[in-house]
mmCIF file of C-alpha atoms in Angstrom:
data_model
loop_
_atom_site.group_PDB
_atom_site.id
_atom_site.type_symbol
_atom_site.label_atom_id
_atom_site.label_comp_id
_atom_site.label_asym_id
_atom_site.label_seq_id
_atom_site.Cartn_x
_atom_site.Cartn_y
_atom_site.Cartn_z
ATOM 1 C CA UNK A 22 -2.758 10.781 2.147
ATOM 2 C CA UNK A 23 -2.006 7.842 4.430
ATOM 3 C CA UNK A 24 -1.385 5.646 1.393
ATOM 4 C CA UNK A 25 1.027 8.180 -0.083
ATOM 5 C CA UNK A 26 2.899 8.352 3.228
ATOM 6 C CA UNK A 27 3.158 4.554 3.338
ATOM 7 C CA UNK A 28 4.434 4.521 -0.219
ATOM 8 C CA UNK A 29 7.031 7.169 0.590
ATOM 9 C CA UNK A 30 8.100 5.313 3.741
ATOM 10 C CA UNK A 31 8.433 2.071 1.804
ATOM 11 C CA UNK A 32 10.595 3.777 -0.839
ATOM 12 C CA UNK A 33 12.846 5.211 1.867
ATOM 13 C CA UNK A 34 13.025 1.944 3.832
ATOM 14 C CA UNK A 35 14.134 -0.035 0.809
ATOM 15 C CA UNK A 36 17.081 2.363 0.370
ATOM 16 C CA UNK A 37 18.192 2.145 3.991
ATOM 17 C CA UNK A 38 17.388 -1.519 4.672
ATOM 18 C CA UNK A 39 18.150 -3.165 1.339
ATOM 19 C CA UNK A 40 19.872 -1.080 -1.339
ATOM 20 C CA UNK A 41 22.620 0.417 0.829
ATOM 21 C CA UNK A 42 23.514 -2.934 2.463
ATOM 22 C CA UNK A 43 23.532 -5.054 -0.694
ATOM 23 C CA UNK A 44 25.156 -2.541 -3.050
ATOM 24 C CA UNK A 45 27.312 -0.224 -0.933
ATOM 25 C CA UNK A 46 28.266 -2.357 2.066
ATOM 26 C CA UNK A 47 28.283 -5.957 0.796
ATOM 27 C CA UNK A 48 28.704 -5.168 -2.912
ATOM 28 C CA UNK A 49 26.715 -8.237 -3.913
ATOM 29 C CA UNK A 50 26.712 -7.010 -7.500
ATOM 30 C CA UNK A 51 30.421 -7.865 -7.582
ATOM 31 C CA UNK A 52 29.918 -11.503 -6.599
ATOM 32 C CA UNK A 53 29.120 -12.192 -10.253
ATOM 33 C CA UNK A 54 29.316 -9.442 -12.837
ATOM 34 C CA UNK A 55 27.792 -11.297 -15.792
ATOM 35 C CA UNK A 56 24.121 -11.505 -16.742
ATOM 36 C CA UNK A 57 23.674 -14.585 -14.569
ATOM 37 C CA UNK A 58 24.782 -12.691 -11.476
ATOM 38 C CA UNK A 59 22.597 -9.703 -12.307
ATOM 39 C CA UNK A 60 19.506 -11.850 -12.848
ATOM 40 C CA UNK A 61 20.198 -13.836 -9.687
ATOM 41 C CA UNK A 62 20.564 -10.670 -7.631
ATOM 42 C CA UNK A 63 17.436 -9.235 -9.229
ATOM 43 C CA UNK A 64 15.221 -12.124 -8.062
ATOM 44 C CA UNK A 65 16.995 -12.230 -4.695
ATOM 45 C CA UNK A 66 16.342 -8.502 -4.335
ATOM 46 C CA UNK A 67 12.698 -8.986 -5.271
ATOM 47 C CA UNK A 68 12.333 -11.422 -2.351
ATOM 48 C CA UNK A 69 13.731 -8.801 -0.001
ATOM 49 C CA UNK A 70 11.461 -6.130 -1.452
ATOM 50 C CA UNK A 71 8.311 -8.244 -1.050
ATOM 51 C CA UNK A 72 9.262 -8.994 2.562
ATOM 52 C CA UNK A 73 9.766 -5.283 3.205
ATOM 53 C CA UNK A 74 6.406 -4.579 1.564
ATOM 54 C CA UNK A 75 4.747 -6.988 3.990
ATOM 55 C CA UNK A 76 6.518 -5.346 6.924
ATOM 56 C CA UNK A 77 5.523 -1.852 5.759
ATOM 57 C CA UNK A 78 1.966 -2.977 4.913
ATOM 58 C CA UNK A 79 1.929 -1.636 1.362
ATOM 59 C CA UNK A 80 -0.053 -2.977 -1.578
ATOM 60 C CA UNK A 81 1.800 -5.437 -3.800
ATOM 61 C CA UNK A 82 1.283 -3.134 -6.795
ATOM 62 C CA UNK A 83 3.403 -0.561 -4.967
ATOM 63 C CA UNK A 84 6.104 -3.213 -4.551
ATOM 64 C CA UNK A 85 5.984 -4.142 -8.231
ATOM 65 C CA UNK A 86 6.070 -0.519 -9.375
ATOM 66 C CA UNK A 87 9.081 0.130 -7.161
ATOM 67 C CA UNK A 88 10.744 -3.074 -8.356
ATOM 68 C CA UNK A 89 10.290 -1.988 -11.979
ATOM 69 C CA UNK A 90 11.865 1.411 -11.321
ATOM 70 C CA UNK A 91 14.752 -0.146 -9.387
ATOM 71 C CA UNK A 92 15.490 -2.528 -12.261
ATOM 72 C CA UNK A 93 16.037 0.532 -14.435
ATOM 73 C CA UNK A 94 17.914 2.653 -11.905
ATOM 74 C CA UNK A 95 20.051 0.078 -10.081
ATOM 75 C CA UNK A 96 20.152 -2.955 -12.392
ATOM 76 C CA UNK A 97 20.529 -0.966 -15.656
ATOM 77 C CA UNK A 98 17.628 -2.584 -17.480
ATOM 78 C CA UNK A 99 15.900 -0.558 -20.212
ATOM 79 C CA UNK A 100 12.263 0.253 -19.501
ATOM 80 C CA UNK A 101 10.745 -2.427 -21.731
ATOM 81 C CA UNK A 102 12.877 -5.214 -20.214
ATOM 82 C CA UNK A 103 12.253 -3.963 -16.667
ATOM 83 C CA UNK A 104 8.505 -3.998 -17.240
ATOM 84 C CA UNK A 105 8.705 -7.465 -18.806
ATOM 85 C CA UNK A 106 10.570 -8.882 -15.808
ATOM 86 C CA UNK A 107 8.191 -7.227 -13.346
ATOM 87 C CA UNK A 108 5.148 -8.557 -15.180
ATOM 88 C CA UNK A 109 6.452 -12.127 -15.124
ATOM 89 C CA UNK A 110 8.219 -12.476 -11.816
ATOM 90 C CA UNK A 111 5.145 -12.409 -9.569
ATOM 91 C CA UNK A 112 3.507 -15.185 -11.575
ATOM 92 C CA UNK A 113 6.645 -17.329 -11.568
ATOM 93 C CA UNK A 114 7.097 -17.006 -7.815
ATOM 94 C CA UNK A 115 3.446 -17.468 -6.860
ATOM 95 C CA UNK A 116 2.846 -20.491 -9.089
ATOM 96 C CA UNK A 117 6.278 -22.014 -8.344
ATOM 97 C CA UNK A 118 6.393 -22.730 -12.062
ATOM 98 C CA UNK A 119 10.186 -22.493 -12.107
ATOM 99 C CA UNK A 120 12.030 -23.944 -9.122
ATOM 100 C CA UNK A 121 15.092 -21.737 -9.506
ATOM 101 C CA UNK A 122 13.084 -18.524 -9.386
ATOM 102 C CA UNK A 123 11.124 -19.666 -6.357
ATOM 103 C CA UNK A 124 14.287 -20.700 -4.492
ATOM 104 C CA UNK A 125 15.968 -17.363 -5.173
ATOM 105 C CA UNK A 126 12.864 -15.495 -4.047
ATOM 106 C CA UNK A 127 12.612 -17.493 -0.808
ATOM 107 C CA UNK A 128 16.304 -16.946 -0.027
ATOM 108 C CA UNK A 129 15.936 -13.223 -0.650
ATOM 109 C CA UNK A 130 12.776 -13.056 1.462
ATOM 110 C CA UNK A 131 14.583 -14.671 4.389
ATOM 111 C CA UNK A 132 17.702 -12.569 3.859
ATOM 112 C CA UNK A 133 15.915 -9.354 4.865
ATOM 113 C CA UNK A 134 15.693 -10.578 8.464
ATOM 114 C CA UNK A 135 19.441 -11.234 8.454
ATOM 115 C CA UNK A 136 20.085 -7.753 7.055
ATOM 116 C CA UNK A 137 17.916 -6.205 9.768
ATOM 117 C CA UNK A 138 19.819 -8.219 12.383
ATOM 118 C CA UNK A 139 23.169 -7.043 11.023
ATOM 119 C CA UNK A 140 24.108 -10.502 9.745
ATOM 120 C CA UNK A 141 25.498 -9.250 6.482
ATOM 121 C CA UNK A 142 28.172 -11.950 6.259
ATOM 122 C CA UNK A 143 25.445 -14.594 6.283
ATOM 123 C CA UNK A 144 23.588 -12.870 3.470
ATOM 124 C CA UNK A 145 26.713 -12.534 1.335
ATOM 125 C CA UNK A 146 27.591 -16.185 1.930
ATOM 126 C CA UNK A 147 24.061 -17.255 1.014
ATOM 127 C CA UNK A 148 24.028 -15.245 -2.206
ATOM 128 C CA UNK A 149 27.528 -16.379 -3.188
ATOM 129 C CA UNK A 150 26.558 -20.023 -2.742
ATOM 130 C CA UNK A 151 23.500 -19.542 -4.952
ATOM 131 C CA UNK A 152 25.599 -17.977 -7.722
ATOM 132 C CA UNK A 153 28.149 -20.803 -7.446
ATOM 133 C CA UNK A 154 25.351 -23.371 -7.617
ATOM 134 C CA UNK A 155 23.865 -21.813 -10.768
ATOM 135 C CA UNK A 156 27.279 -21.554 -12.421
ATOM 136 C CA UNK A 157 27.903 -25.222 -11.654
ATOM 137 C CA UNK A 158 24.503 -26.075 -13.088
ATOM 138 C CA UNK A 159 25.342 -24.161 -16.247
ATOM 139 C CA UNK A 160 28.693 -25.938 -16.588
ATOM 140 C CA UNK A 161 27.235 -29.399 -15.962
ATOM 141 C CA UNK A 162 24.163 -28.902 -18.158
ATOM 142 C CA UNK A 163 25.315 -27.161 -21.341
ATOM 143 C CA UNK A 164 22.182 -28.388 -23.101
ATOM 144 C CA UNK A 165 20.167 -26.141 -20.744
ATOM 145 C CA UNK A 166 21.729 -23.073 -22.365
ATOM 146 C CA UNK A 167 20.480 -22.366 -25.928
ATOM 147 C CA UNK A 168 22.900 -21.549 -28.728
ATOM 148 C CA UNK A 169 22.356 -17.832 -28.240
ATOM 149 C CA UNK A 170 24.018 -18.302 -24.811
ATOM 150 C CA UNK A 171 21.436 -16.966 -22.440
ATOM 151 C CA UNK A 172 22.003 -17.964 -18.840
ATOM 152 C CA UNK A 173 19.952 -20.677 -17.120
ATOM 153 C CA UNK A 174 18.145 -17.951 -15.204
ATOM 154 C CA UNK A 175 17.018 -16.270 -18.416
ATOM 155 C CA UNK A 176 16.173 -19.647 -19.924
ATOM 156 C CA UNK A 177 13.973 -20.433 -16.942
ATOM 157 C CA UNK A 178 12.283 -17.040 -16.936
ATOM 158 C CA UNK A 179 11.711 -16.634 -20.670
ATOM 159 C CA UNK A 180 12.645 -19.774 -22.534
ATOM 160 C CA UNK A 181 9.712 -22.097 -21.891
ATOM 161 C CA UNK A 182 5.968 -21.941 -21.812
ATOM 162 C CA UNK A 183 3.756 -24.849 -20.912
ATOM 163 C CA UNK A 184 1.260 -26.112 -23.429
ATOM 164 C CA UNK A 185 -1.677 -24.639 -21.516
ATOM 165 C CA UNK A 186 -0.237 -21.118 -21.879
ATOM 166 C CA UNK A 187 0.378 -21.682 -25.576
ATOM 167 C CA UNK A 188 -3.137 -22.972 -26.002
ATOM 168 C CA UNK A 189 -4.480 -19.968 -24.133
ATOM 169 C CA UNK A 190 -2.730 -17.716 -26.639
ATOM 170 C CA UNK A 191 -4.351 -19.589 -29.508
ATOM 171 C CA UNK A 192 -7.761 -19.462 -27.850
ATOM 172 C CA UNK A 193 -7.568 -15.728 -27.209
ATOM 173 C CA UNK A 194 -6.905 -14.444 -30.698
ATOM 174 C CA UNK A 195 -9.708 -11.897 -30.275
ATOM 175 C CA UNK A 196 -7.186 -9.640 -28.565
ATOM 176 C CA UNK A 197 -5.881 -7.932 -31.654
ATOM 177 C CA UNK A 198 -4.332 -4.649 -32.699
ATOM 178 C CA UNK A 199 -6.797 -1.847 -33.398
ATOM 179 C CA UNK A 200 -5.826 -1.251 -37.025
ATOM 180 C CA UNK A 201 -8.337 1.578 -37.393
ATOM 181 C CA UNK A 202 -6.660 3.431 -34.521
ATOM 182 C CA UNK A 203 -3.203 2.789 -35.985
ATOM 183 C CA UNK A 204 -4.332 4.157 -39.346
ATOM 184 C CA UNK A 205 -5.736 7.264 -37.665
ATOM 185 C CA UNK A 206 -2.242 8.034 -36.395
ATOM 186 C CA UNK A 207 -0.501 7.082 -39.650
ATOM 187 C CA UNK A 208 -2.826 9.411 -41.597
ATOM 188 C CA UNK A 209 -2.742 12.133 -38.943
ATOM 189 C CA UNK A 210 -1.905 15.718 -39.904
ATOM 190 C CA UNK A 211 0.815 16.017 -37.278
ATOM 191 C CA UNK A 212 1.316 19.321 -35.440
ATOM 192 C CA UNK A 213 -0.679 21.346 -37.961
ATOM 193 C CA UNK A 214 -1.759 23.729 -35.192
ATOM 194 C CA UNK A 215 1.707 25.283 -35.148
ATOM 195 C CA UNK A 216 2.940 27.654 -37.846
ATOM 196 C CA UNK A 217 6.471 27.226 -36.576
ATOM 197 C CA UNK A 218 8.169 25.324 -33.755
ATOM 198 C CA UNK A 219 10.562 26.885 -31.247
ATOM 199 C CA UNK A 220 13.741 24.841 -30.904
ATOM 200 C CA UNK A 221 14.701 26.080 -27.428
ATOM 201 C CA UNK A 222 11.235 25.394 -26.025
ATOM 202 C CA UNK A 223 11.170 21.932 -27.582
ATOM 203 C CA UNK A 224 14.613 21.173 -26.151
ATOM 204 C CA UNK A 225 13.172 21.979 -22.721
ATOM 205 C CA UNK A 226 10.173 19.764 -23.471
ATOM 206 C CA UNK A 227 12.443 16.903 -24.476
ATOM 207 C CA UNK A 228 14.340 17.206 -21.195
ATOM 208 C CA UNK A 229 11.007 17.258 -19.335
ATOM 209 C CA UNK A 230 9.890 14.042 -21.048
ATOM 210 C CA UNK A 231 13.160 12.356 -20.083
ATOM 211 C CA UNK A 232 13.011 13.257 -16.405
ATOM 212 C CA UNK A 233 12.583 10.305 -14.075
ATOM 213 C CA UNK A 234 9.301 11.773 -12.799
ATOM 214 C CA UNK A 235 7.741 11.677 -16.278
ATOM 215 C CA UNK A 236 9.175 8.231 -17.040
ATOM 216 C CA UNK A 237 7.731 6.946 -13.759
ATOM 217 C CA UNK A 238 4.368 8.528 -14.565
ATOM 218 C CA UNK A 239 4.366 6.879 -17.989
ATOM 219 C CA UNK A 240 5.370 3.554 -16.451
ATOM 220 C CA UNK A 241 2.572 3.790 -13.875
ATOM 221 C CA UNK A 242 0.002 4.357 -16.631
ATOM 222 C CA UNK A 243 1.295 1.325 -18.501
ATOM 223 C CA UNK A 244 1.146 -0.719 -15.317
ATOM 224 C CA UNK A 245 -2.469 0.337 -14.776
ATOM 225 C CA UNK A 246 -3.236 -1.694 -17.867
ATOM 226 C CA UNK A 247 -0.788 -4.582 -17.648
ATOM 227 C CA UNK A 248 -1.342 -5.339 -13.964
ATOM 228 C CA UNK A 249 -5.014 -6.031 -14.692
ATOM 229 C CA UNK A 250 -4.298 -8.564 -17.450
ATOM 230 C CA UNK A 251 -4.344 -12.329 -17.150
ATOM 231 C CA UNK A 252 -1.281 -14.433 -17.994
ATOM 232 C CA UNK A 253 -2.835 -15.337 -21.351
ATOM 233 C CA UNK A 254 -3.384 -11.646 -22.070
ATOM 234 C CA UNK A 255 0.195 -10.788 -21.070
ATOM 235 C CA UNK A 256 1.496 -13.417 -23.467
ATOM 236 C CA UNK A 257 -0.752 -11.963 -26.143
ATOM 237 C CA UNK A 258 0.540 -8.447 -25.307
ATOM 238 C CA UNK A 259 4.078 -9.551 -26.153
ATOM 239 C CA UNK A 260 2.911 -11.157 -29.402
ATOM 240 C CA UNK A 261 1.040 -7.989 -30.379
ATOM 241 C CA UNK A 262 4.090 -5.876 -29.531
ATOM 242 C CA UNK A 263 6.102 -7.962 -32.012
ATOM 243 C CA UNK A 264 3.333 -7.677 -34.603
ATOM 244 C CA UNK A 265 3.148 -3.898 -34.168
ATOM 245 C CA UNK A 266 6.931 -3.582 -34.378
ATOM 246 C CA UNK A 267 7.206 -5.532 -37.625
ATOM 247 C CA UNK A 268 4.079 -4.331 -39.440
ATOM 248 C CA UNK A 269 3.183 -0.814 -38.317
ATOM 249 C CA UNK A 270 5.863 0.914 -36.249
ATOM 250 C CA UNK A 271 7.998 2.086 -39.184
ATOM 251 C CA UNK A 272 5.015 3.553 -41.048
ATOM 252 C CA UNK A 273 3.781 5.373 -37.950
ATOM 253 C CA UNK A 274 7.230 6.735 -37.139
ATOM 254 C CA UNK A 275 7.633 7.980 -40.717
ATOM 255 C CA UNK A 276 4.297 9.775 -40.516
ATOM 256 C CA UNK A 277 5.398 11.629 -37.366
ATOM 257 C CA UNK A 278 8.530 12.844 -39.186
ATOM 258 C CA UNK A 279 6.619 14.778 -41.834
ATOM 259 C CA UNK A 280 5.635 18.082 -40.222
ATOM 260 C CA UNK A 281 8.610 19.404 -38.255
ATOM 261 C CA UNK A 282 9.999 22.884 -38.721
ATOM 262 C CA UNK A 283 13.180 23.232 -40.740
ATOM 263 C CA UNK A 284 14.794 25.190 -37.918
ATOM 264 C CA UNK A 285 14.849 22.129 -35.628
ATOM 265 C CA UNK A 286 18.018 20.052 -35.646
ATOM 266 C CA UNK A 287 17.673 16.472 -36.876
ATOM 267 C CA UNK A 288 18.956 15.235 -33.504
ATOM 268 C CA UNK A 289 16.196 17.036 -31.617
ATOM 269 C CA UNK A 290 13.554 15.869 -34.097
ATOM 270 C CA UNK A 291 14.674 12.255 -33.649
ATOM 271 C CA UNK A 292 14.537 12.517 -29.864
ATOM 272 C CA UNK A 293 11.011 13.963 -29.916
ATOM 273 C CA UNK A 294 9.809 11.452 -32.503
ATOM 274 C CA UNK A 295 11.185 8.506 -30.522
ATOM 275 C CA UNK A 296 9.490 9.699 -27.318
ATOM 276 C CA UNK A 297 6.138 10.217 -29.043
ATOM 277 C CA UNK A 298 6.398 6.898 -30.913
ATOM 278 C CA UNK A 299 7.065 5.040 -27.660
ATOM 279 C CA UNK A 300 4.026 6.534 -25.902
ATOM 280 C CA UNK A 301 1.883 5.758 -28.956
ATOM 281 C CA UNK A 302 3.084 2.152 -29.053
ATOM 282 C CA UNK A 303 1.939 1.612 -25.463
ATOM 283 C CA UNK A 304 -1.366 3.398 -26.165
ATOM 284 C CA UNK A 305 -1.985 1.156 -29.195
ATOM 285 C CA UNK A 306 -1.140 -2.030 -27.279
ATOM 286 C CA UNK A 307 -3.361 -0.967 -24.371
ATOM 287 C CA UNK A 308 -6.235 -0.379 -26.807
ATOM 288 C CA UNK A 309 -6.073 -4.083 -27.693
ATOM 289 C CA UNK A 310 -7.276 -5.005 -24.215
ATOM 290 C CA UNK A 311 -9.072 -2.048 -22.605
ATOM 291 C CA UNK A 312 -11.132 0.988 -23.562
ATOM 292 C CA UNK A 313 -8.445 3.671 -23.514
ATOM 293 C CA UNK A 314 -11.142 6.351 -23.242
ATOM 294 C CA UNK A 315 -11.520 5.159 -19.639
ATOM 295 C CA UNK A 316 -7.826 5.843 -18.909
ATOM 296 C CA UNK A 317 -7.480 9.649 -18.741
ATOM 297 C CA UNK A 318 -3.816 9.812 -19.769
ATOM 298 C CA UNK A 319 -4.236 7.707 -22.913
ATOM 299 C CA UNK A 320 -7.577 9.304 -23.794
ATOM 300 C CA UNK A 321 -6.038 12.798 -23.652
ATOM 301 C CA UNK A 322 -2.818 11.718 -25.358
ATOM 302 C CA UNK A 323 -4.850 10.376 -28.281
ATOM 303 C CA UNK A 324 -7.030 13.501 -28.512
ATOM 304 C CA UNK A 325 -4.150 15.999 -28.292
ATOM 305 C CA UNK A 326 -2.062 14.308 -30.977
ATOM 306 C CA UNK A 327 -4.963 13.714 -33.376
ATOM 307 C CA UNK A 328 -6.008 17.340 -32.900
ATOM 308 C CA UNK A 329 -2.604 18.454 -34.217
ATOM 309 C CA UNK A 330 -1.009 19.466 -30.916
ATOM 310 C CA UNK A 331 2.025 18.309 -28.930
ATOM 311 C CA UNK A 332 1.517 17.155 -25.334
ATOM 312 C CA UNK A 333 3.679 18.254 -22.391
ATOM 313 C CA UNK A 334 3.186 16.621 -18.967
ATOM 314 C CA UNK A 335 0.308 15.637 -16.710
ATOM 315 C CA UNK A 336 -0.915 18.467 -14.528
ATOM 316 C CA UNK A 337 -2.515 17.313 -11.290
ATOM 317 C CA UNK A 338 -2.861 14.049 -9.386
ATOM 318 C CA UNK A 339 -3.834 11.262 -11.780
ATOM 319 C CA UNK A 340 -6.556 10.239 -12.572
ATOM 320 C CA UNK A 341 -7.627 13.827 -11.873
ATOM 321 C CA UNK A 342 -5.989 16.661 -13.753
ATOM 322 C CA UNK A 343 -5.162 16.899 -17.435
ATOM 323 C CA UNK A 344 -2.384 16.460 -19.962
ATOM 324 C CA UNK A 345 -0.776 19.775 -20.877
ATOM 325 C CA UNK A 346 -0.615 21.134 -24.421
ATOM 326 C CA UNK A 347 2.608 22.614 -25.780
ATOM 327 C CA UNK A 348 2.471 26.314 -26.666
ATOM 328 C CA UNK A 349 5.041 27.939 -28.953
#
């Protein structure tokens, strides 16, 4: 209970001490409206958030989970990109692998003290100077920006891997997609437990799946897996995600489309299929690295779908509780 209270306090503190000042009062997002400004503010914000986490004495996983959610809610990143940034940023800052990222983090970390002291003008000046510096760097070093025109921040965060990381990927080829599991889902007799499907009830279910509470729950389960992986494994995760997307995703999605009732609109079917396909993609990737039977959410998700049912939401406090089964 104490941990939950700390987590709740941290979430509230970051609104009052960071989000309101930088977005509502100083409007730092308006200092630079392009991708460069957004990425700069994101890392700067992460520095503030880590500092606040230290002050509030919360676990760093709580900080990273909150950072991931804030990237979606306040920085308008889709879930997959938000998770990708969150997975990489801690490594980049801790190892000082990229100077720019480390500098932004350090400036953001120090800026929280200025915010707490009411020195908002100093923070805005500091952030503005960083954006100006990066824009000057981009202008003076056009070769640093690839032809696809990503910013130097994105180039630093995603564009280079040292040879040791590449070698690690080659040495760890035993992390591979579980093709047997994928084929189980492709050959599955989807939703055969239902004689008919109720459109109104499924519309409610779709809204339930798209609530922030369910998205956060799903994200937390994904993070349970990814936060325990090494850098080599995380690199492999991204490679496997590409492999799954090019070789298996279309076949699996087509198989889910087969057994829907005729009375459901195509729009609703597509929404439900996309949600299920996304959860399955994460389950399949997780199975490449861990025993998903040891993760209650993924174990029950697998069982419910292969048994011909549709899942609803998690009932109870994870890892206790169970995944609900849709009833017509």
